[in-house]
Structures are given as C-alpha cells and as structure tokens.
PDB file of C-alpha atoms in Angstrom:
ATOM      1  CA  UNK H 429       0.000   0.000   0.000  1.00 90.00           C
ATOM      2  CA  UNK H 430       1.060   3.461  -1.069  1.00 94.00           C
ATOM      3  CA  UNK H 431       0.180   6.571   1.354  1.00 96.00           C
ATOM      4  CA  UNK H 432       0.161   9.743  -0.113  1.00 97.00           C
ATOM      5  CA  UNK H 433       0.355  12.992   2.029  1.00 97.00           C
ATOM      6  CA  UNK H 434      -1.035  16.089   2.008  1.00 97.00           C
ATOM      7  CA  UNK H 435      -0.696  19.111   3.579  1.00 95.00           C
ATOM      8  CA  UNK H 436      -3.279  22.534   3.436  1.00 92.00           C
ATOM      9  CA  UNK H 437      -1.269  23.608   0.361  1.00 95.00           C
ATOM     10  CA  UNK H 438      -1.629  20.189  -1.434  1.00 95.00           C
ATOM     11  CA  UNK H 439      -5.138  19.884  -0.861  1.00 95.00           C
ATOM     12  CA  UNK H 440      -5.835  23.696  -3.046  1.00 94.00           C
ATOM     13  CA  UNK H 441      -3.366  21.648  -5.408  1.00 94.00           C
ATOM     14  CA  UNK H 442      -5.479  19.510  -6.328  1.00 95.00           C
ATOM     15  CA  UNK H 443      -6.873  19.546  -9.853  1.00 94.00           C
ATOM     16  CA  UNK H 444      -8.274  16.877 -12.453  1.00 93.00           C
ATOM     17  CA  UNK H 445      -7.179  16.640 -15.842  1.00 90.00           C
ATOM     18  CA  UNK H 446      -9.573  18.564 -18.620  1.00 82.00           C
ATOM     19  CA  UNK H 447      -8.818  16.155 -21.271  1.00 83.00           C
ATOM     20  CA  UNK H 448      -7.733  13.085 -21.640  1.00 87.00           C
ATOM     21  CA  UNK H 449      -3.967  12.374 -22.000  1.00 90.00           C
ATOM     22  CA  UNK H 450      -3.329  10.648 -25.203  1.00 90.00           C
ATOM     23  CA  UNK H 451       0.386   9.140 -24.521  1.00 93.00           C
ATOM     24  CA  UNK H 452      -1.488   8.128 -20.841  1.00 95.00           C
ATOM     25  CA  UNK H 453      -4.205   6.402 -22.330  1.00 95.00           C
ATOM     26  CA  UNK H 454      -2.272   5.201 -25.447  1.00 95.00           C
ATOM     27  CA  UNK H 455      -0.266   3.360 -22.880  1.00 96.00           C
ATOM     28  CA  UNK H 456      -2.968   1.925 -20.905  1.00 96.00           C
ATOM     29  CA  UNK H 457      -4.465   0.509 -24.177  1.00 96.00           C
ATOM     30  CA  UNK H 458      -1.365  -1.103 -24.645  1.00 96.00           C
ATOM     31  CA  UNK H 459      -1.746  -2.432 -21.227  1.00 95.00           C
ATOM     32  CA  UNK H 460      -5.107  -3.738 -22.075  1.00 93.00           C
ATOM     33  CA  UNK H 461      -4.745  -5.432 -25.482  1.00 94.00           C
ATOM     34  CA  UNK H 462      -1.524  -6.910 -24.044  1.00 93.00           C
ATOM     35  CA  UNK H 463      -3.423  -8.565 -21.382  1.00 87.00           C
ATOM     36  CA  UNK H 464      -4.624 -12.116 -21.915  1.00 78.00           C
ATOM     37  CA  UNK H 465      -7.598 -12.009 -19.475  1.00 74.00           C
ATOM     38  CA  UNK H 466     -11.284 -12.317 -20.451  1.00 74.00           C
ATOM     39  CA  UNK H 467     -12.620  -8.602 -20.254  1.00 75.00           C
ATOM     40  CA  UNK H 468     -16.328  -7.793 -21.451  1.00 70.00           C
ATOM     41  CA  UNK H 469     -15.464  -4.198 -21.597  1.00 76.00           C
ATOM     42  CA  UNK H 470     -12.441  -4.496 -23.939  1.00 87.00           C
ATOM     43  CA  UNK H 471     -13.122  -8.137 -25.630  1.00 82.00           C
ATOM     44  CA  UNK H 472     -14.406  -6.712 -28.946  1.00 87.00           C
ATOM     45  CA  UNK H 473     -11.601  -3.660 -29.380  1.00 92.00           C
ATOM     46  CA  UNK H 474      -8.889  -5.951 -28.496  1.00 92.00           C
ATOM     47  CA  UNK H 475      -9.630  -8.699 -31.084  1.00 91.00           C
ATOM     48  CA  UNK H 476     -10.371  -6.463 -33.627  1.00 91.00           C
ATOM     49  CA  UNK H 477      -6.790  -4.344 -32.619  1.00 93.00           C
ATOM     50  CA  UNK H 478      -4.504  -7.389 -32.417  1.00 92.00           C
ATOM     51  CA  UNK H 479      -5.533  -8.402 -36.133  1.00 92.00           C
ATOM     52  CA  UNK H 480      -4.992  -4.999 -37.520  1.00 91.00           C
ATOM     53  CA  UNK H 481      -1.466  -4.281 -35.696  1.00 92.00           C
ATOM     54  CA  UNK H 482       1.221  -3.861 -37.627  1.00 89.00           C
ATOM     55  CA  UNK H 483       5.037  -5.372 -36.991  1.00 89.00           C
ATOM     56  CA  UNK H 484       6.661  -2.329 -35.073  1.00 88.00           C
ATOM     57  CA  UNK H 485       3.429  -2.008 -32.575  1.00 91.00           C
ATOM     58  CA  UNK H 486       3.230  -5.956 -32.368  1.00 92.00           C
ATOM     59  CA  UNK H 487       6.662  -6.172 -31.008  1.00 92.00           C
ATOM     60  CA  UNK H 488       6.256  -3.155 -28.777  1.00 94.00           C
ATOM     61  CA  UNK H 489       2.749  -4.992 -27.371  1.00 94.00           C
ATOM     62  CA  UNK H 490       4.992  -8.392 -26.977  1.00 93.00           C
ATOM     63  CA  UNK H 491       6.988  -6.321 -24.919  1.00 94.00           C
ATOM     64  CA  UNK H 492       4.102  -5.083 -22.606  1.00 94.00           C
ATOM     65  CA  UNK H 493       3.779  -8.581 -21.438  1.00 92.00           C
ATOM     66  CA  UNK H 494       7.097  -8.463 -19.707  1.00 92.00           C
ATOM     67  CA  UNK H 495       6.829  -4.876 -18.593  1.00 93.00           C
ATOM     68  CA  UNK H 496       4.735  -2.216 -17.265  1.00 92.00           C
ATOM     69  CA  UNK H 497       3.688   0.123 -20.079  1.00 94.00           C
ATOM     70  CA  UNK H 498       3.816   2.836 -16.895  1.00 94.00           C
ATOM     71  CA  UNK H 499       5.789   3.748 -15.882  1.00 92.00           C
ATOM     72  CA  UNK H 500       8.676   1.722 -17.450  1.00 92.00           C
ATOM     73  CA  UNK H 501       7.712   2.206 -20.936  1.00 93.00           C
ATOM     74  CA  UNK H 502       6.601   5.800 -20.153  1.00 94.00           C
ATOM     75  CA  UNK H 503      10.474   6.590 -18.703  1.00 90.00           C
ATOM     76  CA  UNK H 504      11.837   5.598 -22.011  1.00 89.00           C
ATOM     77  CA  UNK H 505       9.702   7.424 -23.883  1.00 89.00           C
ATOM     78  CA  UNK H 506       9.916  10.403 -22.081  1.00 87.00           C
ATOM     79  CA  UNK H 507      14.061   9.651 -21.356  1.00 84.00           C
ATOM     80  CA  UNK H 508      15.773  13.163 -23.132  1.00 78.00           C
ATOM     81  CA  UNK H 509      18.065  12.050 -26.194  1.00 71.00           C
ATOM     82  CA  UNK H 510      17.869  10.251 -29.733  1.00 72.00           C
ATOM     83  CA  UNK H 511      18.488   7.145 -28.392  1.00 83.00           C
ATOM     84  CA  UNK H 512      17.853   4.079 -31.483  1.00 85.00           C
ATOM     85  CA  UNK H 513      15.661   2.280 -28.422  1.00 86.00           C
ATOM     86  CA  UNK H 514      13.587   5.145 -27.630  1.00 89.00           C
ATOM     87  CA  UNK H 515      12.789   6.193 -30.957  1.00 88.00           C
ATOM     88  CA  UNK H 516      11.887   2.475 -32.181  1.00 89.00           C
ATOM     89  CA  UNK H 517       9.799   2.492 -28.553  1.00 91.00           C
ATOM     90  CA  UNK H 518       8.225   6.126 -30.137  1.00 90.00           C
ATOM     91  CA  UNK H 519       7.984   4.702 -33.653  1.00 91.00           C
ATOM     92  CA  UNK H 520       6.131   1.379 -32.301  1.00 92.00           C
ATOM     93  CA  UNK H 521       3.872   3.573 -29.964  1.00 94.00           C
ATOM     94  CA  UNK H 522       2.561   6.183 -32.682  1.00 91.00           C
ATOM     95  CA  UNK H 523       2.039   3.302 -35.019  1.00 92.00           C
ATOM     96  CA  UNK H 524      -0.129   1.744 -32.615  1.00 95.00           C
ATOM     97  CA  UNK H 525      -2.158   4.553 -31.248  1.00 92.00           C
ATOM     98  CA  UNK H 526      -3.047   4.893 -34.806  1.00 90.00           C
ATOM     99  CA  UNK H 527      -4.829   1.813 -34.770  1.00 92.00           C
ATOM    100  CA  UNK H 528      -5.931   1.526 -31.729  1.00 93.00           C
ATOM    101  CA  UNK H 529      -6.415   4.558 -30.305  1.00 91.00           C
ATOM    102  CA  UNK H 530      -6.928   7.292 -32.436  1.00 87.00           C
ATOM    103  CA  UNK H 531     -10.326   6.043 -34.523  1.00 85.00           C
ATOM    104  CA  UNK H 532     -12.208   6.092 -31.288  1.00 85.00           C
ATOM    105  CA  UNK H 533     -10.518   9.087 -29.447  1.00 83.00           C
ATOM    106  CA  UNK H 534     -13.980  11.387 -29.750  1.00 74.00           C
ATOM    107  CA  UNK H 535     -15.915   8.975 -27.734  1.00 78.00           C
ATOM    108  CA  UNK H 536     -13.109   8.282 -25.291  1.00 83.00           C
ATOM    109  CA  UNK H 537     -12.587  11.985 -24.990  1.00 81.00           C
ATOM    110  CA  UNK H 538     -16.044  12.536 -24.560  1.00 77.00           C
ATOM    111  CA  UNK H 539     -16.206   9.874 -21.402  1.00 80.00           C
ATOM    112  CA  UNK H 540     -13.196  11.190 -19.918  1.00 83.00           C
ATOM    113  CA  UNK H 541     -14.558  14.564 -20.090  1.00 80.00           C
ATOM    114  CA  UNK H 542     -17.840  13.541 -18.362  1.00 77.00           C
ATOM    115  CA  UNK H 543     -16.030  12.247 -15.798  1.00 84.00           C
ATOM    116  CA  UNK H 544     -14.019  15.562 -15.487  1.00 85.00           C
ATOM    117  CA  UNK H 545     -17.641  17.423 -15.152  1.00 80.00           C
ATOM    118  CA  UNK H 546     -18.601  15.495 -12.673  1.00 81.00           C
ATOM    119  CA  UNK H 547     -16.096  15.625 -10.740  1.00 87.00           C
ATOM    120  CA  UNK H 548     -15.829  19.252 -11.034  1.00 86.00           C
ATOM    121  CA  UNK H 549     -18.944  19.819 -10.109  1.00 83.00           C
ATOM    122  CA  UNK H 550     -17.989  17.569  -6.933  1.00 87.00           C
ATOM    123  CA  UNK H 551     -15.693  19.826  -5.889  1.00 91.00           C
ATOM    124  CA  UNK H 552     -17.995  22.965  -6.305  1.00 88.00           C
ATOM    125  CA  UNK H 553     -21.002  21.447  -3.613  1.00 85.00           C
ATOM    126  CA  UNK H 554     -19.048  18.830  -1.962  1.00 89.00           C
ATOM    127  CA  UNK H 555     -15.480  19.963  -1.572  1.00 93.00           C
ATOM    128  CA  UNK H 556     -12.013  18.082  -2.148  1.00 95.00           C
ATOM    129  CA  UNK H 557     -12.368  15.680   0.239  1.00 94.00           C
ATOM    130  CA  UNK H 558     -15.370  14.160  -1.303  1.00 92.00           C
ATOM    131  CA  UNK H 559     -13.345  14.289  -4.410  1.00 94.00           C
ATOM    132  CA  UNK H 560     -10.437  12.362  -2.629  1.00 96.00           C
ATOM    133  CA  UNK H 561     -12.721   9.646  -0.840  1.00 93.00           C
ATOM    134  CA  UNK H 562     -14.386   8.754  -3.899  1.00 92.00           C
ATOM    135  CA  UNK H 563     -11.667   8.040  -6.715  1.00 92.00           C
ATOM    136  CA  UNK H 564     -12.029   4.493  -6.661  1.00 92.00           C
ATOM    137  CA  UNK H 565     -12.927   1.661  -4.231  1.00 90.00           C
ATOM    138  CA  UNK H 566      -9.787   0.461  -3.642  1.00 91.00           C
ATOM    139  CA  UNK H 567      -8.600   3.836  -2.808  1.00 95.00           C
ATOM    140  CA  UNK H 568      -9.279   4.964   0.737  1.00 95.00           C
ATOM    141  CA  UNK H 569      -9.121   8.680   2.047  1.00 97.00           C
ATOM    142  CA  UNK H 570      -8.514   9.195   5.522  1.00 96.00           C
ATOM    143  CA  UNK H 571      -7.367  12.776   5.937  1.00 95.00           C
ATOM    144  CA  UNK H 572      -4.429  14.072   5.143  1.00 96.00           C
ATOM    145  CA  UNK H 573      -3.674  10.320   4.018  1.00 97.00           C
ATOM    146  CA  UNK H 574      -4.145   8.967   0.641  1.00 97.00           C
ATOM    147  CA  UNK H 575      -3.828   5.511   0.242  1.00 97.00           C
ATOM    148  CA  UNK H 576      -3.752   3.972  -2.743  1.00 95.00           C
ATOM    149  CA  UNK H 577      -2.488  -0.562  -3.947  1.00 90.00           C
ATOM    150  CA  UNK H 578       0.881  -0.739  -4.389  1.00 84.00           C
ATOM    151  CA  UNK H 579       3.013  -4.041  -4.430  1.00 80.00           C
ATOM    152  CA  UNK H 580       5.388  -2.551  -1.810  1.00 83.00           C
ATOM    153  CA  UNK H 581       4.936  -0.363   0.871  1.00 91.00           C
ATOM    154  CA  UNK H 582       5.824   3.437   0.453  1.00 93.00           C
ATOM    155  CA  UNK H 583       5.280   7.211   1.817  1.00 95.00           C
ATOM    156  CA  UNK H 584       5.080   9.956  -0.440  1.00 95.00           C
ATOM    157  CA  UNK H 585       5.172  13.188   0.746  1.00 95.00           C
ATOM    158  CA  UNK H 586       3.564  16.180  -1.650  1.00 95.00           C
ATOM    159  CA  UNK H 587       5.189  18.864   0.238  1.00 93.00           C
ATOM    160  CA  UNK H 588       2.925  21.391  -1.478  1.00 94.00           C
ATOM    161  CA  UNK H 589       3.609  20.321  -4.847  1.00 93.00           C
ATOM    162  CA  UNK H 590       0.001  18.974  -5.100  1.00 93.00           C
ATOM    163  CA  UNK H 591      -1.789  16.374  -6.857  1.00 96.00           C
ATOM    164  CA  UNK H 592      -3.309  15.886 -10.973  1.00 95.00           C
ATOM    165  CA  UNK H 593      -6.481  13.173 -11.272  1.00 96.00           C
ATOM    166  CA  UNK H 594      -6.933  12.054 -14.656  1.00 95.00           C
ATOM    167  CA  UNK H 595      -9.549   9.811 -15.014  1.00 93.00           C
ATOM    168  CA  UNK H 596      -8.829   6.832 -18.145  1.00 94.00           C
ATOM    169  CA  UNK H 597     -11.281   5.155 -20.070  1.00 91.00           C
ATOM    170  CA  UNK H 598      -8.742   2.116 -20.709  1.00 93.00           C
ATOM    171  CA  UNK H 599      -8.122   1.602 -17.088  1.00 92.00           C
ATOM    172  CA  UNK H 600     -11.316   0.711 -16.671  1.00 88.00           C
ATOM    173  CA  UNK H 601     -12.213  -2.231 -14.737  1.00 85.00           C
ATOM    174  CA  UNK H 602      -8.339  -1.788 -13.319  1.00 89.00           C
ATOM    175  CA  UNK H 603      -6.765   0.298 -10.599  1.00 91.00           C
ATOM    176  CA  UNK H 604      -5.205   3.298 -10.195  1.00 94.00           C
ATOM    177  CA  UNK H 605      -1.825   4.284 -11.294  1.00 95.00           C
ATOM    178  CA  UNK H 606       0.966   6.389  -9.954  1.00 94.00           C
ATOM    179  CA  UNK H 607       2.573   8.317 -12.719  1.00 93.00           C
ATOM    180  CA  UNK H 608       5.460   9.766 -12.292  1.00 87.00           C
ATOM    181  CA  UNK H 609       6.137  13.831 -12.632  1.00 86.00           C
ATOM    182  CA  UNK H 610       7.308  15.285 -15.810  1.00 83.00           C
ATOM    183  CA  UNK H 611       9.824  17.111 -14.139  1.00 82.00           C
ATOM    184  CA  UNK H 612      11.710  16.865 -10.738  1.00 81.00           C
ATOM    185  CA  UNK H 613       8.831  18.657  -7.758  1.00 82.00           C
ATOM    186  CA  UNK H 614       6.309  18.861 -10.536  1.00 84.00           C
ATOM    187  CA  UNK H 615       2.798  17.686  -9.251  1.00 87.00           C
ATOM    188  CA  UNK H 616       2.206  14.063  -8.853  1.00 92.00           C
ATOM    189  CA  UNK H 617      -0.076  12.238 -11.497  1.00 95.00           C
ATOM    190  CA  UNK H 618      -2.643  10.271 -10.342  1.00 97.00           C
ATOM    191  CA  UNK H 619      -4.335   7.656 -13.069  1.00 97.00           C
ATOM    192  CA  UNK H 620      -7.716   6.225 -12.157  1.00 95.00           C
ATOM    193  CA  UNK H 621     -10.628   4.702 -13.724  1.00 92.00           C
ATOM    194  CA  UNK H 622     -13.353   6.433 -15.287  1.00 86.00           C
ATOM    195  CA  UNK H 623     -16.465   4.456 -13.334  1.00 78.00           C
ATOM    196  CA  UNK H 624     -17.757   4.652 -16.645  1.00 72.00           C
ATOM    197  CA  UNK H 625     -17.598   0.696 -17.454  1.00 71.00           C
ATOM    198  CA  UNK H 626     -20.636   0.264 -19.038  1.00 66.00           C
ATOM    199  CA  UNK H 627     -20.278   3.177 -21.567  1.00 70.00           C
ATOM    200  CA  UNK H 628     -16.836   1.443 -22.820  1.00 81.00           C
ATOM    201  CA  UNK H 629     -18.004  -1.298 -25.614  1.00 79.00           C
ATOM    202  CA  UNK H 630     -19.832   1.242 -27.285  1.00 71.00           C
ATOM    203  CA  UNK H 631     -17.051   3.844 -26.861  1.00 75.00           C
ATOM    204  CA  UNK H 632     -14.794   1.038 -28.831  1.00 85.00           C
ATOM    205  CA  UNK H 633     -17.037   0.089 -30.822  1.00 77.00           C
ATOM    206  CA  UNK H 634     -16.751   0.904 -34.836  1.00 70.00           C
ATOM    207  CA  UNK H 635     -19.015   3.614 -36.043  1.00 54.00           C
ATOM    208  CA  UNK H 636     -21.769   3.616 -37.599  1.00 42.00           C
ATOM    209  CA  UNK H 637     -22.730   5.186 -40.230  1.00 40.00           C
ATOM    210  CA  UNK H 638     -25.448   7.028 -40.408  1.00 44.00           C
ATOM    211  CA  UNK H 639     -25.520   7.914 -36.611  1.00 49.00           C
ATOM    212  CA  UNK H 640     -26.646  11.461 -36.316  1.00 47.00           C
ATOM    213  CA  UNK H 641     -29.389  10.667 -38.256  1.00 52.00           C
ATOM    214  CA  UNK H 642     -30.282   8.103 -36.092  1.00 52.00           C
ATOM    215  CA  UNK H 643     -30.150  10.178 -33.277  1.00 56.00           C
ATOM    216  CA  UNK H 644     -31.748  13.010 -34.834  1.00 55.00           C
ATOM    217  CA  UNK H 645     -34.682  10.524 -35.339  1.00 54.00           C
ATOM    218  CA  UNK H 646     -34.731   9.091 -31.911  1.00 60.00           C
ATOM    219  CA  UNK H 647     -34.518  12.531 -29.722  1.00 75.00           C
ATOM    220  CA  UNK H 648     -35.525  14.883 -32.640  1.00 79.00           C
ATOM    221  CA  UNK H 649     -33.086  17.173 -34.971  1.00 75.00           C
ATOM    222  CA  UNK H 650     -32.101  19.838 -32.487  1.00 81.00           C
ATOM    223  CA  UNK H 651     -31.760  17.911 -29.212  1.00 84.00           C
ATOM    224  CA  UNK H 652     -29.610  16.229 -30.711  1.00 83.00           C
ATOM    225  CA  UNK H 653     -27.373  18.531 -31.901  1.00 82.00           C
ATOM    226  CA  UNK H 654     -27.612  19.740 -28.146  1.00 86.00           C
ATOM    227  CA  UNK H 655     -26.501  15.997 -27.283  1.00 86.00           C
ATOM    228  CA  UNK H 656     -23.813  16.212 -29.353  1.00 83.00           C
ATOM    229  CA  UNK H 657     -22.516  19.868 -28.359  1.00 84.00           C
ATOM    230  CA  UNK H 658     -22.131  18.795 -25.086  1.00 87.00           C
ATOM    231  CA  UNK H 659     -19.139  17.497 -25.764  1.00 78.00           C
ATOM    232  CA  UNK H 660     -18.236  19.705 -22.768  1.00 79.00           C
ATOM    233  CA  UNK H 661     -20.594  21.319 -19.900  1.00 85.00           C
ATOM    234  CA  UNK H 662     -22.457  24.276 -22.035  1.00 87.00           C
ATOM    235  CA  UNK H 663     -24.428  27.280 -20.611  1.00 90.00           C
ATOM    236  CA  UNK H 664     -27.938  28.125 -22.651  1.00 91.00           C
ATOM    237  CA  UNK H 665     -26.029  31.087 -23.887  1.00 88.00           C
ATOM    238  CA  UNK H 666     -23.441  28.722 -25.615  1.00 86.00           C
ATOM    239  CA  UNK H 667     -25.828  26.288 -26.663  1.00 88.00           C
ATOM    240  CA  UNK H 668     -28.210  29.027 -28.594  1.00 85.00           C
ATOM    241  CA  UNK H 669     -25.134  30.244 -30.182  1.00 81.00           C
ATOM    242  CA  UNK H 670     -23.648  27.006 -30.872  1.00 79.00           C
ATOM    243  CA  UNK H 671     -25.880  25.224 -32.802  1.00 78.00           C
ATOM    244  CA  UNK H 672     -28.009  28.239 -33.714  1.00 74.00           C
ATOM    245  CA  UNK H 673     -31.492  28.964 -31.857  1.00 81.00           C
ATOM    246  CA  UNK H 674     -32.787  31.456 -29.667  1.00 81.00           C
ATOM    247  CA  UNK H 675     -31.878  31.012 -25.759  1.00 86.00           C
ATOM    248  CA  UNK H 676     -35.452  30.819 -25.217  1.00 87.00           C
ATOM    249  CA  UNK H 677     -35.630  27.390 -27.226  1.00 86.00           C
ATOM    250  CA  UNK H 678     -32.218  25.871 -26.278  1.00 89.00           C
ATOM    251  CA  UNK H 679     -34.226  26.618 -22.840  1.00 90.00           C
ATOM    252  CA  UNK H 680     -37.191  24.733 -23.342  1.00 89.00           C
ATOM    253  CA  UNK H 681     -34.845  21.563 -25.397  1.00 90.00           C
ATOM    254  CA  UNK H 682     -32.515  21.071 -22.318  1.00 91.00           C
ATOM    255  CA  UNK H 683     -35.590  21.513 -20.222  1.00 90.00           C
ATOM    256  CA  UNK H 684     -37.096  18.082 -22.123  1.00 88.00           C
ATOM    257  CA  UNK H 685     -33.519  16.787 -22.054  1.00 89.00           C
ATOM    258  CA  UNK H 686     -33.271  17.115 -18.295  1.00 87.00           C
ATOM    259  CA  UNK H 687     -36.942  15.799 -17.813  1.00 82.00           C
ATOM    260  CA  UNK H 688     -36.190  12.658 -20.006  1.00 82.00           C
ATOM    261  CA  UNK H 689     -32.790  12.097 -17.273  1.00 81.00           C
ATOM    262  CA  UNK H 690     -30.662  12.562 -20.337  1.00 85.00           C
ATOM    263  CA  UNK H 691     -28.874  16.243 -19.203  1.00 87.00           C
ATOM    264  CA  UNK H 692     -28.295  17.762 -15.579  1.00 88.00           C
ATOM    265  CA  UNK H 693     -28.231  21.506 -15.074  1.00 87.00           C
ATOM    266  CA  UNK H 694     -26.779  23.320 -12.246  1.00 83.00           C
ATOM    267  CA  UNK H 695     -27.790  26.292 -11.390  1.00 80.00           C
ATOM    268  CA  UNK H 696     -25.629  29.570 -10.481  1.00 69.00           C
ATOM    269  CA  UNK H 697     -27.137  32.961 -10.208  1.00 71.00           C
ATOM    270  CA  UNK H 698     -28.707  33.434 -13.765  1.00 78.00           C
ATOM    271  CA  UNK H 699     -26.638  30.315 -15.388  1.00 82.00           C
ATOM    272  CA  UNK H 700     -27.718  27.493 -16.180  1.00 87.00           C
ATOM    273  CA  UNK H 701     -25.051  24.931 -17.126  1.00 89.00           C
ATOM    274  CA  UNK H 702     -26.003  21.524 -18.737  1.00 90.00           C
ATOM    275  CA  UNK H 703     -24.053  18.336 -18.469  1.00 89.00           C
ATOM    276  CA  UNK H 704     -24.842  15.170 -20.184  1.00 86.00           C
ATOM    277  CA  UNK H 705     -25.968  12.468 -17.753  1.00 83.00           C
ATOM    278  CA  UNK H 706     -24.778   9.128 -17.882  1.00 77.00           C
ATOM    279  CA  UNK H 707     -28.057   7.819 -19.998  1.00 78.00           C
ATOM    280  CA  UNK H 708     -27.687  10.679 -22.230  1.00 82.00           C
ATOM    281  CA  UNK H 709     -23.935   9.717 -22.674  1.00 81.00           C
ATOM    282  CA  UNK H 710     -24.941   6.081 -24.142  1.00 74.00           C
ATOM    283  CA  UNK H 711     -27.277   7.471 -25.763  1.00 78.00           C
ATOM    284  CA  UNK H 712     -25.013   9.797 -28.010  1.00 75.00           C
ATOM    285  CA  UNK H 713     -22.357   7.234 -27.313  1.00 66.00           C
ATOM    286  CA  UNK H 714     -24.189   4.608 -29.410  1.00 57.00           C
ATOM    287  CA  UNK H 715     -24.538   6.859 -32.385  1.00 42.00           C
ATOM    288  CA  UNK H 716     -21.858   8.614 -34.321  1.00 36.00           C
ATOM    289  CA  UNK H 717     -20.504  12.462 -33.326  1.00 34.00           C
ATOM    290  CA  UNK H 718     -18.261  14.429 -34.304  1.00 35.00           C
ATOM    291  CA  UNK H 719     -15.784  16.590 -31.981  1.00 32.00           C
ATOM    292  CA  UNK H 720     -13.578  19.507 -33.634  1.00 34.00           C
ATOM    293  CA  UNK H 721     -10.690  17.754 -31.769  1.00 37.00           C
ATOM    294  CA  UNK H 722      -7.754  15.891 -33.182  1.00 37.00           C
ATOM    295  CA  UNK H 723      -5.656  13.317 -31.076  1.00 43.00           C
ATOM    296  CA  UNK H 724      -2.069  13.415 -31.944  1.00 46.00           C
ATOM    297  CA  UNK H 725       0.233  11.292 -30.023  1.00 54.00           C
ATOM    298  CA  UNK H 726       3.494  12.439 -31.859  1.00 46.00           C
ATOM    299  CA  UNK H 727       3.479  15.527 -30.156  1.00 45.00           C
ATOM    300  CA  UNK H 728       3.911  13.937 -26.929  1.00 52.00           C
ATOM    301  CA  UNK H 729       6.369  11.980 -28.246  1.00 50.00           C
ATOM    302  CA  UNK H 730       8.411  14.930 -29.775  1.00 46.00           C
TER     303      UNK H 730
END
C-alpha cells in the first residue's frame, strides 16, 4: 500500500485533468490489449486491434507482457536524447495509437470529459475531500492520508507540490496508477478509472454510419445537436449560439432533455449549465458524433 500525504497547500493543489492524455491512455491501451484475461469491456476492441497491428506495434505490445507500459515504458519514452531504443519504442507507440487509439478518441474523450464534469462539479457542492474519498474503491481517504495498492509499501510526501487526477477510459475495470512527474517537484499524477464501465463497448465500438441521423430521429433534430454539443458542460447562452437557436428554445430543449434524465443543469445565479448524464452519454455514445478535436500522439512523443 502506497500513502500519499497532504498538507493545506496540497489539498488547493489539487486539480483533475480537462482532457484526456493521449500518450497516458495510449499506454494503458497497450496495457489492455496486451493482457490475456477475459474482459467484457475491452473483448471486442482488443480482437479487432490485435488483427490490424502492424510489426513495429506488435513487437512493442509483446513487450508489454514483460513490462509495465507505466511507468517503465513511459520513462523511455519520455528519457531526453535520440536514443535508437527510444525512438523504435516512439515509432512502435505512434504506429499503434493509430490503430488503436486514435479512430475512437472522440468517444473516449467525450467519457473522460464527463467524468471531469462530474467531478468538477464535486468539488464545487461537496469539496475536495469528497473528491479524494471517492476516486475508486480500492482507494481509501482518511485525511491528510491517501492511500492507494501498491506491491510494496511506500510514503510519499507532496510537500505542497500537489496532486493531478486524470480519469482513463482504458483503465477501466483496473486500478489506479501512480505516474510519475514530468519534471523533478512537478505535481504528482494520479491515473484512475473512469467508473464509466458500461459506456466502454460502445465507446470502442466501430461507427456507424449514419448515426446522427439516427439520433436526430430518436430525440428529434435539435436535441440532438444539443446531445452532441455537449461534448463539454455548455451554458444556454453557448448552446443558442452554438448550434443556432434562440436562448429561449435551447431553454425549453434542455428543459425536455433534463426531464427525459438525459442532461443535468446546475444552477448559479442566472446560469444554467447543462451536463450530459450518464443515460444521455450512451445514448449519443451509441450513435456517431463528431468533436472539432484531433488526437495526436506524436506531439507527446516529440
């Protein structure tokens, strides 16, 4: 067991990761196609992955079964120099986020972010320590401690330095993991699970085609587009203007959204800000979307 301590300054150091980290979760993929045990959530993606690898990222997830992809494979990669076994370990990583990663990256960027809402919003009624205590059951709060599995036994003091959450959609169904800083005293990385295993098959599954027509028909043409613009929590304001109506009917679509249990709004003042719900999620998760986002793993590996 790990312990992780905090001190006042830690604890308003605390902050969870906007986006997902592609070289994070391209790693944890890794970590999931190289393992051989049954797994409902990744079954599917991880056949259809291992017969479309090619020979660099084969090798590279034949190595994965002797080592951790974090952090041993993330040292290397991020290990400064033009080393030939770091930039076959780059070459082999790219060439399999590309195939494994990258086609679904809108829908696992739009569970991650979910998760990121959430827990944001956590923070806002609950405070931190609510945040802390419920990252994942094996993870157990007891303040200032955070203790976390760990194969051997180990303090960590923050020392003010504070903490980063970033919830995965590939570690789901897994533990946490410690990453280690980018740079000597930066902020510790926490990985954990997005408790968001039920959303993953469809999240990995192929597109269809079609899909925001489908969806269009099922909720009607613009709560859909709503759906699908909150890619991110949205004020009416931002809706309106985003896909194009008055404020007064984004108003009275979210209002049917949040009545069907497909959208939550928190109120602030005069703001209203909408966040999709975990039904609305699979909902838009099932169909196909669009996010003006690309995923590039090279620049992490630059």
């Amino acid at each position: 067991m790990r312990s992780i301590h905090f001190d006042g300054t830690d604890l308003t150091r605390v902050t969870v990761l906007a986006r997902p980290d592609p070289l994070l979760e391209s790693l944890f993929a890794l970590a999931a196609v190289a393992d051989h045990r049954p797994d409902a959530a990744f079954g599917g993606w991880r056949d259809r992955t291992l017969r479309n690898l090619r020979a660099r990222s084969s090798a590279l997830v034949a190595l994965a079964r002797s080592v951790r992809p974090v952090p041993d494979l993330l040292v290397l990669v991020r290990s400064r120099g033009a080393s030939s076994r770091r930039q076959q370990l780059s070459e082999g990583l790219r060439e399999f986020h590309e195939t494994a990663v990258a086609p679904y990256w809108p829908r696992v960027a739009a569970l991650a972010e979910t998760e990121t809402n959430s827990r944001a919003h956590m923070v806002i009624n609950e405070g931190v320590e609510r945040l802390l205590g419920t990252l994942h059951r094996d993870v157990r709060w007891t303040a200032p401690v955070l203790e976390i599995p760990g194969i051997r036994k180990e303090k960590i003091m923050l020392g003010g330095r504070g903490i980063t959450l970033a919830p995965s959609v590939f570690l789901a169904g897994r533990s946490t993991v410690l990453v280690p800083p980018t740079k000597p005293g930066g902020p510790l990385v926490l990985a954990y699970p997005a408790p968001v295993e039920w959303a993953v098959p469809s999240a990995l599954t192929p597109t269809m085609e079609g899909g925001e027509r489908s969806l269009a028909a099922l909720v009607g043409r613009t709560r859909a587009a709503i759906l699908i613009a909150l890619s991110e929590s949205r004020t009416t304001s931002e809706l309106s203007r985003r896909i194009g109506i008055s404020a007064a009917a984004a108003s009275q679509h979210t209002a049917i959204l949040r009545e069907a249990g497909m959208i939550t709004t928190y109120r602030q003042t005069n703001t209203a800000l909408h966040s999709l719900t975990p039904l609305g999620l699979a909902v838009r998760s099932g169909r196909e979307y669009r996010i003006n986002e690309q995923c590039d793993v090279r620049t992490e590996l630059g």
